[in-house]
Short mmCIF file of C-alpha atoms (C1' of nucleotides) in Angstrom, two decimals:
data_model
loop_
_atom_site.label_atom_id
_atom_site.label_comp_id
_atom_site.label_asym_id
_atom_site.label_seq_id
_atom_site.Cartn_x
_atom_site.Cartn_y
_atom_site.Cartn_z
CA MET L 1 -20.10 156.25 -41.79
CA GLY L 2 -21.30 153.79 -39.19
CA ARG L 3 -19.51 150.71 -38.10
CA ALA L 4 -18.88 147.67 -40.21
CA PRO L 5 -21.48 144.95 -39.82
CA CYS L 6 -20.43 142.04 -37.67
CA CYS L 7 -21.27 139.59 -40.45
CA ASP L 8 -22.42 139.41 -44.04
CA LYS L 9 -26.12 140.04 -43.56
CA SER L 10 -27.04 138.76 -46.98
CA ASN L 11 -25.46 135.40 -46.31
CA VAL L 12 -26.92 134.88 -42.87
CA LYS L 13 -30.04 133.06 -41.84
CA LYS L 14 -32.50 134.86 -39.62
CA GLY L 15 -35.55 133.82 -37.70
CA PRO L 16 -36.31 130.85 -35.50
CA TRP L 17 -33.67 128.24 -34.94
CA SER L 18 -34.23 124.73 -36.19
CA PRO L 19 -33.59 121.72 -33.94
CA ASP L 20 -30.70 120.84 -36.22
CA GLU L 21 -29.05 124.20 -35.76
CA ASP L 22 -29.60 123.99 -32.02
CA ALA L 23 -27.99 120.57 -31.91
CA LYS L 24 -24.97 121.70 -33.89
CA LEU L 25 -24.40 124.75 -31.77
CA LYS L 26 -24.95 122.94 -28.51
CA SER L 27 -22.71 120.01 -29.23
CA TYR L 28 -19.92 122.22 -30.52
CA ILE L 29 -19.94 124.51 -27.51
CA GLU L 30 -20.18 121.61 -25.10
CA GLN L 31 -17.13 120.04 -26.68
CA HIS L 32 -15.01 123.04 -27.56
CA GLY L 33 -16.48 125.99 -25.73
CA THR L 34 -17.07 129.25 -27.50
CA GLY L 35 -13.38 129.77 -28.10
CA GLY L 36 -13.86 133.34 -27.01
CA ASN L 37 -14.94 134.32 -30.47
CA TRP L 38 -18.60 134.25 -31.29
CA ILE L 39 -18.12 135.84 -34.67
CA ALA L 40 -15.96 133.01 -35.94
CA LEU L 41 -18.00 130.27 -34.32
CA PRO L 42 -20.82 129.86 -36.87
CA GLN L 43 -18.32 129.32 -39.68
CA LYS L 44 -16.52 126.66 -37.68
CA ILE L 45 -19.75 124.75 -37.16
CA GLY L 46 -21.10 125.41 -40.61
CA LEU L 47 -24.04 127.47 -39.45
CA LYS L 48 -25.33 130.27 -41.58
CA ARG L 49 -25.97 132.40 -38.56
CA CYS L 50 -24.61 135.63 -37.22
CA GLY L 51 -22.22 135.19 -34.29
CA LYS L 52 -24.38 137.43 -32.17
CA SER L 53 -27.35 135.28 -32.96
CA CYS L 54 -25.43 132.16 -31.88
CA ARG L 55 -24.42 133.81 -28.66
CA LEU L 56 -27.97 134.82 -27.90
CA ARG L 57 -29.34 131.40 -28.71
CA TRP L 58 -26.80 129.76 -26.46
CA LEU L 59 -27.22 132.16 -23.57
CA ASN L 60 -30.98 132.37 -23.67
CA TYR L 61 -31.96 128.90 -24.67
CA LEU L 62 -29.34 126.20 -25.08
CA ARG L 63 -27.16 126.87 -22.08
CA PRO L 64 -27.50 124.21 -19.37
CA ASN L 65 -29.71 124.85 -16.34
CA ILE L 66 -31.82 127.45 -18.04
CA LYS L 67 -35.27 127.78 -16.54
CA HIS L 68 -38.16 128.94 -18.67
CA GLY L 69 -41.37 130.36 -17.30
CA GLY L 70 -42.85 129.41 -13.95
CA PHE L 71 -41.52 132.35 -12.02
CA SER L 72 -42.04 131.91 -8.32
CA GLU L 73 -43.42 134.53 -5.96
CA GLU L 74 -39.97 134.78 -4.49
CA GLU L 75 -38.47 135.52 -7.86
CA ASP L 76 -41.21 138.06 -8.52
CA ASN L 77 -40.28 139.83 -5.34
CA ILE L 78 -36.62 139.88 -6.17
CA ILE L 79 -37.28 141.24 -9.61
CA CYS L 80 -39.62 143.93 -8.28
CA SER L 81 -37.26 144.94 -5.55
CA LEU L 82 -34.28 145.17 -7.81
CA TYR L 83 -36.20 146.96 -10.51
CA VAL L 84 -37.25 149.58 -8.01
CA CYS L 85 -33.69 150.02 -6.88
CA ILE L 86 -31.63 149.70 -10.02
CA GLY L 87 -34.07 149.99 -12.87
CA SER L 88 -34.03 148.00 -16.05
CA ARG L 89 -30.61 146.51 -15.71
CA TRP L 90 -31.78 143.09 -16.60
CA SER L 91 -28.40 141.47 -16.70
CA VAL L 92 -27.75 142.52 -13.11
CA ILE L 93 -31.16 141.29 -12.04
CA ALA L 94 -30.67 138.05 -13.94
CA ALA L 95 -27.40 137.51 -12.16
CA GLN L 96 -29.34 137.24 -8.91
CA LEU L 97 -31.69 134.61 -10.27
CA PRO L 98 -29.84 131.43 -11.17
CA GLY L 99 -31.11 129.83 -14.34
CA ARG L 100 -32.87 132.97 -15.52
CA THR L 101 -31.74 135.01 -18.47
CA ASP L 102 -31.93 138.74 -18.81
CA ASN L 103 -34.15 138.31 -21.83
CA ASP L 104 -36.52 136.09 -19.91
CA ILE L 105 -36.76 138.48 -17.02
CA LYS L 106 -37.21 141.42 -19.31
CA ASN L 107 -40.02 139.69 -21.15
CA TYR L 108 -41.59 138.54 -17.93
CA TRP L 109 -41.47 142.02 -16.50
CA ASN L 110 -42.85 143.72 -19.58
CA THR L 111 -45.61 141.26 -20.25
CA ARG L 112 -46.77 140.07 -16.87
CA LEU L 113 -45.18 141.43 -13.76
CA LYS L 114 -45.70 145.07 -14.58
CA LYS L 115 -49.35 144.47 -15.36
CA LYS L 116 -49.80 142.27 -12.36
CA LEU L 117 -48.51 144.97 -10.07
CA LEU L 118 -50.44 147.67 -11.83
CA GLY L 119 -53.61 145.65 -11.47
CA LYS L 120 -53.04 145.17 -7.78
CA ARG L 121 -52.33 148.84 -7.40
CA ARG L 122 -55.55 149.80 -9.13
CA LYS L 123 -57.59 147.41 -7.01
CA GLU L 124 -55.95 148.80 -3.93
CA LEU L 125 -56.76 152.33 -4.97
CA GLN L 126 -60.35 151.46 -5.66
CA ALA L 127 -60.71 149.66 -2.35
CA ARG L 128 -59.24 152.58 -0.50
CA ASN L 129 -61.41 155.06 -2.33
CA LYS L 130 -64.49 153.14 -1.34
CA GLY L 131 -63.32 152.97 2.25
CA ASN L 132 -62.70 156.69 2.36
CA GLY L 133 -65.94 157.48 0.65
CA VAL L 134 -64.08 159.13 -2.16
CA VAL L 135 -66.16 159.32 -5.26
CA GLU L 136 -64.69 157.33 -8.07
CA HIS L 137 -63.22 159.75 -10.52
CA GLU L 138 -61.85 159.19 -13.95
CA ASN L 139 -58.85 161.20 -13.15
CA ASN L 140 -56.87 159.49 -10.46
CA SER L 141 -54.70 162.50 -9.95
CA SER L 142 -57.47 164.35 -8.23
CA LEU L 143 -57.92 161.45 -5.88
CA LEU L 144 -54.32 161.55 -5.05
CA LEU L 145 -54.69 165.08 -3.87
CA GLN L 146 -57.46 164.29 -1.42
CA GLU L 147 -56.72 160.88 -0.11
CA ASN L 148 -55.13 161.45 3.25
CA SER L 149 -52.95 163.70 5.24
CA ALA L 150 -49.75 162.06 4.19
CA GLN L 151 -50.71 162.78 0.66
CA GLN L 152 -51.48 166.33 1.55
CA LEU L 153 -47.98 166.74 2.79
CA HIS L 154 -46.67 165.57 -0.53
CA PRO L 155 -49.60 165.95 -2.82
CA CYS L 156 -47.66 165.25 -5.94
CA TRP L 157 -46.56 161.84 -4.81
CA PRO L 158 -48.98 159.02 -4.60
CA GLN L 159 -48.71 156.44 -1.92
CA ILE L 160 -46.56 153.54 -2.63
CA PRO L 161 -48.41 150.54 -3.92
CA ALA L 162 -49.69 148.06 -1.47
CA VAL L 163 -48.03 145.29 -3.36
CA LEU L 164 -44.60 146.38 -2.39
CA PRO L 165 -44.78 145.04 1.11
CA LEU L 166 -44.62 141.67 -0.55
CA SER L 167 -41.08 142.50 -1.35
CA PRO L 168 -38.23 140.83 0.47
CA TYR L 169 -37.82 143.95 2.52
CA THR L 170 -40.84 143.22 4.56
CA ASN L 171 -40.97 140.95 7.51
CA GLN L 172 -43.72 138.95 5.90
CA SER L 173 -41.90 135.72 5.55
CA PRO L 174 -39.12 136.75 3.27
CA SER L 175 -36.33 134.30 2.95
CA PHE L 176 -33.18 135.65 4.40
CA ASN L 177 -31.23 134.52 1.41
CA ASP L 178 -33.19 136.88 -0.77
CA GLN L 179 -32.52 139.80 1.46
CA ASP L 180 -28.98 138.85 1.81
CA SER L 181 -28.29 138.55 -1.86
CA ILE L 182 -30.19 141.69 -2.64
CA ARG L 183 -28.43 143.51 0.12
CA LYS L 184 -25.08 142.41 -1.16
CA LEU L 185 -25.98 143.40 -4.64
CA LEU L 186 -27.24 146.78 -3.55
CA ILE L 187 -24.14 147.33 -1.54
CA LYS L 188 -22.10 146.61 -4.60
CA LEU L 189 -24.25 148.82 -6.69
CA GLY L 190 -24.31 151.41 -4.00
CA GLY L 191 -21.23 153.04 -5.36
CA ARG L 192 -23.14 154.06 -8.38
CA PHE L 193 -25.48 156.24 -6.44
CA SER L 194 -23.15 158.00 -4.07
CA ASP L 195 -24.47 158.76 -0.60
CA ASP L 196 -27.97 159.33 -1.82
CA TYR L 197 -28.23 155.72 -2.63
CA GLN L 198 -27.09 154.99 0.85
CA ARG L 199 -30.25 156.69 2.03
CA ILE L 200 -32.25 154.20 0.10
CA LEU L 201 -30.40 151.37 1.71
CA ASP L 202 -30.97 152.90 5.10
CA GLY L 203 -34.57 153.51 4.29
CA LEU L 204 -35.05 150.02 3.06
CA ASN L 205 -33.47 148.72 6.22
CA LEU L 206 -32.94 145.29 4.87
CA GLN L 207 -33.88 143.56 8.05
CA PHE L 208 -30.66 143.96 9.88
CA PRO L 209 -31.09 142.29 13.18
CA HIS L 210 -30.80 144.45 16.25
CA GLY L 211 -27.23 144.83 17.23
CA SER L 212 -25.88 143.92 13.84
CA LEU L 213 -24.19 146.24 11.47
CA SER L 214 -26.30 148.89 9.87
CA SER L 215 -26.24 149.13 6.14
CA THR L 216 -24.10 152.21 6.50
CA GLN L 217 -21.60 150.30 8.52
CA LEU L 218 -21.63 147.53 6.02
CA LEU L 219 -20.97 150.01 3.29
CA GLN L 220 -18.13 151.44 5.25
CA GLU L 221 -16.66 148.02 5.63
CA GLU L 222 -17.12 147.32 1.99
CA GLN L 223 -15.42 150.56 1.19
CA VAL L 224 -12.29 149.37 2.89
CA HIS L 225 -12.05 146.63 0.35
CA PHE L 226 -12.94 148.79 -2.55
CA VAL L 227 -10.66 151.63 -1.72
CA SER L 228 -7.64 149.41 -1.61
CA SER L 229 -7.09 149.78 -5.30
CA ALA L 230 -6.74 153.46 -5.10
CA GLY L 231 -6.33 154.55 -8.65
CA CYS L 232 -9.95 154.92 -9.40
CA MET L 233 -10.86 156.72 -6.25
CA ASN L 234 -9.32 159.97 -7.27
CA SER L 235 -12.04 160.77 -9.69
CA ILE L 236 -14.72 159.82 -7.27
CA GLY L 237 -14.35 162.77 -4.99
CA ASN L 238 -14.54 165.05 -7.96
CA ASN L 239 -17.76 163.50 -8.99
CA GLN L 240 -19.46 163.60 -5.68
CA VAL L 241 -22.98 164.80 -6.13
CA GLN L 242 -24.15 167.60 -3.96
CA PHE L 243 -27.82 168.13 -3.45
CA GLY L 244 -29.12 171.44 -2.31
CA GLN L 245 -31.15 169.84 0.39
CA SER L 246 -28.56 167.41 1.54
CA ASN L 247 -27.97 168.81 5.00
CA GLU L 248 -31.56 169.34 5.91
CA TYR L 249 -32.32 166.02 4.44
CA ARG L 250 -29.68 164.37 6.52
CA ALA L 251 -31.03 165.94 9.69
CA GLU L 252 -34.47 164.82 8.70
CA LEU L 253 -33.16 161.39 8.03
CA VAL L 254 -31.46 161.11 11.38
CA GLN L 255 -34.54 162.26 13.21
CA GLY L 256 -36.86 160.12 11.23
CA GLN L 257 -34.70 157.09 10.97
CA SER L 258 -36.59 155.05 13.46
CA SER L 259 -39.77 155.80 11.64
CA PHE L 260 -38.60 154.01 8.62
CA THR L 261 -36.64 151.28 10.09
CA THR L 262 -39.69 149.26 9.61
CA THR L 263 -39.34 147.99 6.40
CA THR L 264 -41.26 148.80 3.37
CA ILE L 265 -40.15 150.78 0.45
CA GLY L 266 -43.58 152.29 0.62
CA GLU L 267 -43.12 153.55 4.09
CA MET L 268 -39.76 154.88 3.22
CA VAL L 269 -41.06 156.69 0.23
CA SER L 270 -44.07 158.17 1.91
CA ALA L 271 -41.97 159.19 4.87
CA ASN L 272 -39.60 161.23 2.87
CA ASP L 273 -39.96 163.65 0.06
CA TYR L 274 -36.51 163.11 -1.25
CA SER L 275 -36.84 159.40 -1.46
CA GLN L 276 -40.16 159.84 -3.10
CA ARG L 277 -38.56 161.74 -5.84
CA LEU L 278 -35.78 159.25 -6.03
CA LEU L 279 -38.04 156.31 -6.47
CA GLY L 280 -40.90 158.03 -8.16
CA GLY L 281 -39.68 157.58 -11.67
CA SER L 282 -39.14 153.92 -11.33
CA LEU L 283 -42.53 153.51 -9.81
CA GLU L 284 -44.36 155.25 -12.58
CA PHE L 285 -45.89 152.02 -13.73
CA PHE L 286 -47.69 151.56 -10.47
CA TYR L 287 -49.80 154.60 -10.97
CA GLY L 288 -50.89 154.40 -14.51
CA GLU L 289 -50.75 156.79 -17.37
CA GLU L 290 -53.42 159.13 -16.08
CA MET L 291 -51.14 160.61 -13.60
CA ILE L 292 -48.29 161.07 -15.95
CA THR L 293 -50.36 162.70 -18.60
CA ASP L 294 -51.90 164.89 -15.98
CA LYS L 295 -48.50 166.49 -15.57
CA ILE L 296 -48.85 166.21 -11.86
CA MET L 297 -45.53 164.50 -11.63
CA GLY L 298 -43.98 166.98 -13.96
CA GLY L 299 -45.27 169.78 -11.82
CA ALA L 300 -43.69 168.22 -8.80
CA CYS L 301 -40.40 168.02 -10.52
CA ALA L 302 -40.57 171.49 -11.88
CA SER L 303 -40.89 172.86 -8.40
CA SER L 304 -38.12 170.74 -7.01
CA SER L 305 -34.50 170.06 -7.56
CA CYS L 306 -35.20 167.47 -10.19
CA GLY L 307 -36.84 169.95 -12.46
CA GLN L 308 -34.63 168.94 -15.34
CA SER L 309 -36.83 166.08 -16.21
CA THR L 310 -40.52 166.37 -16.61
CA ASP L 311 -40.89 163.78 -19.25
CA TRP L 312 -42.33 160.94 -17.23
CA GLY L 313 -42.61 158.80 -20.25
CA GLU L 314 -38.94 158.07 -20.03
CA THR L 315 -39.17 155.95 -17.00
CA SER L 316 -35.84 154.32 -17.14
CA SER L 317 -33.96 157.57 -17.10
CA LEU L 318 -35.71 158.56 -13.94
CA ILE L 319 -34.84 155.63 -11.82
CA TYR L 320 -32.27 157.87 -10.23
CA PRO L 321 -32.59 161.53 -9.74
CA PRO L 322 -31.28 163.22 -12.85
CA LEU L 323 -28.30 164.65 -11.08
CA VAL L 324 -27.24 161.27 -9.89
CA ALA L 325 -27.87 159.67 -13.20
CA SER L 326 -25.96 162.18 -15.20
CA ASN L 327 -23.22 162.21 -12.68
CA TYR L 328 -22.96 158.51 -12.68
CA GLU L 329 -22.82 158.36 -16.42
CA GLY L 330 -19.98 160.79 -16.38
CA VAL L 331 -18.08 158.78 -13.87
CA ARG L 332 -18.84 155.60 -15.67
CA GLN L 333 -17.37 156.92 -18.86
CA GLU L 334 -14.15 157.72 -17.11
CA MET L 335 -13.75 154.71 -14.92
CA PRO L 336 -12.97 151.12 -15.65
CA ARG L 337 -15.93 148.88 -14.97
CA GLU L 338 -14.40 147.26 -11.93
CA CYS L 339 -13.89 150.66 -10.43
CA VAL L 340 -17.46 151.79 -10.67
CA PHE L 341 -18.36 150.05 -7.48
CA GLN L 342 -15.77 152.06 -5.70
CA GLU L 343 -17.76 155.20 -5.96
CA LEU L 344 -18.77 154.71 -2.39
CA SER L 345 -18.68 158.00 -0.67
CA TYR L 346 -20.92 159.39 1.92
CA PRO L 347 -20.16 162.46 3.92
CA GLY L 348 -21.54 160.85 7.03
CA ALA L 349 -18.65 158.41 7.00
CA GLN L 350 -15.97 161.05 6.94
"C1'" DA P 1 -65.60 128.78 -39.17
"C1'" DA P 2 -63.29 133.01 -39.87
"C1'" DA P 3 -61.56 137.29 -38.26
"C1'" DT P 4 -59.66 139.96 -34.74
"C1'" DC P 5 -57.21 140.89 -30.68
"C1'" DG P 6 -53.98 140.49 -27.07
"C1'" DA P 7 -50.40 137.98 -24.59
"C1'" DC P 8 -46.24 135.94 -24.81
"C1'" DC P 9 -41.63 135.13 -26.22
"C1'" DA P 10 -37.65 134.40 -29.34
"C1'" DA P 11 -34.81 136.93 -31.95
"C1'" DC P 12 -32.99 141.10 -33.94
"C1'" DC P 13 -30.99 145.75 -33.85
"C1'" DG P 14 -28.20 149.29 -32.49
"C1'" DC P 15 -25.65 151.09 -29.04
"C1'" DT P 16 -21.80 151.27 -25.49
"C1'" DC P 17 -17.82 149.44 -23.48
"C1'" DA P 18 -13.45 146.97 -23.09
"C1'" DC P 19 -9.46 145.74 -25.09
"C1'" DA P 20 -5.84 144.68 -28.32
"C1'" DG P 21 -2.85 146.40 -31.79
"C1'" DC W 1 -3.61 158.21 -27.59
"C1'" DC W 2 -6.29 156.41 -31.53
"C1'" DT W 3 -8.75 153.02 -34.02
"C1'" DG W 4 -10.98 148.75 -35.04
"C1'" DT W 5 -13.28 144.81 -33.37
"C1'" DG W 6 -15.91 141.69 -30.48
"C1'" DA W 7 -18.81 141.11 -26.40
"C1'" DG W 8 -22.56 142.38 -23.93
"C1'" DC W 9 -26.65 144.89 -22.99
"C1'" DG W 10 -31.33 146.89 -23.28
"C1'" DG W 11 -35.04 148.21 -26.33
"C1'" DT W 12 -37.88 146.76 -29.94
"C1'" DT W 13 -39.96 143.86 -33.39
"C1'" DG W 14 -42.39 140.20 -35.35
"C1'" DG W 15 -44.24 135.53 -35.19
"C1'" DT W 16 -47.17 132.25 -32.81
"C1'" DC W 17 -50.96 130.86 -30.26
"C1'" DG W 18 -55.10 131.00 -27.59
"C1'" DA W 19 -59.27 133.60 -26.44
"C1'" DT W 20 -62.96 136.24 -27.93
"C1'" DT W 21 -66.29 138.14 -31.14
#
DNA sequence: AAATCGACCAACCGCTCACAG
DNA sequence: CCTGTGAGCGGTTGGTCGATT
């Protein structure tokens, strides 16, 4: 069956917008607003365009204060950091960058940022290989197995790229506003990841000053606000994810906490097998295709609790461990959007 | 000068979700 | 509840342009 088309495709113009069309759309919206109905809007203005097309044109191009191109280093860092944490949720990322559209960020990521980071990563690998006297090998996966002791502990997980310390999580001149906004965002999003996501926040240690609230405490405080509308919370407990290794992990986390209070995602990841798995999927791009095709990553997963997914081509689905992802999806289906953020639960807070 | 290639980006497509009836 | 509809989102496509051969 399929759903009815949103407009009469045969009577709708496609392709690039003319200056005339832009002017019509812009002046109408500036005077009357969208009227809450994009579908009806083109007819009102006399444009032979699909309502969706008008919406996109307005949001991505005509809207006031839109910035195009010229991404700053700071913006790069924010995008990278958020991508690592939340994946390809461009609208969420765009919301943290005033004047940027999700489409812009998506394009920027796919065409430049990803390659830029990959290039840095490769250079870094080469430099390190030279330093260690490792013979250059076509297959990077073999290098990953010999590089250093940390790698030997977790041979299936490469070191985090050296570029990541540029992220706002480092103490290398990040602006506090970045950290703050990211932290707030992650706290909000934290509910989507249950307590495992909390580990990421703790691992990231978003530069909380000594004596200030830890991220856990902040989350607890946030929870007070969230929990107040109780209706949605009932389902949350039922959807709490339990990981086989949770307890040992938690002990490990407590013991090792000071070791990754310093900062980088990389350190966090290399310090902890669980986090490595958690972030590994989203970091696939840093390591290149060789590794993925080598099935090294798949092997790691097969022997661990995330064995459900060995298809490392599907990066976006691996941003979160499969259990979390599937669990979250389930919750998300059941819960109103505004309630999703309430899925803040962490046994440590009980 | 022409052909080819790759990077970039605007726009489209199809899906999910929220909401009204 | 169920259904239909519009909004919003992320993935993908296709056109343009500059660099290279």
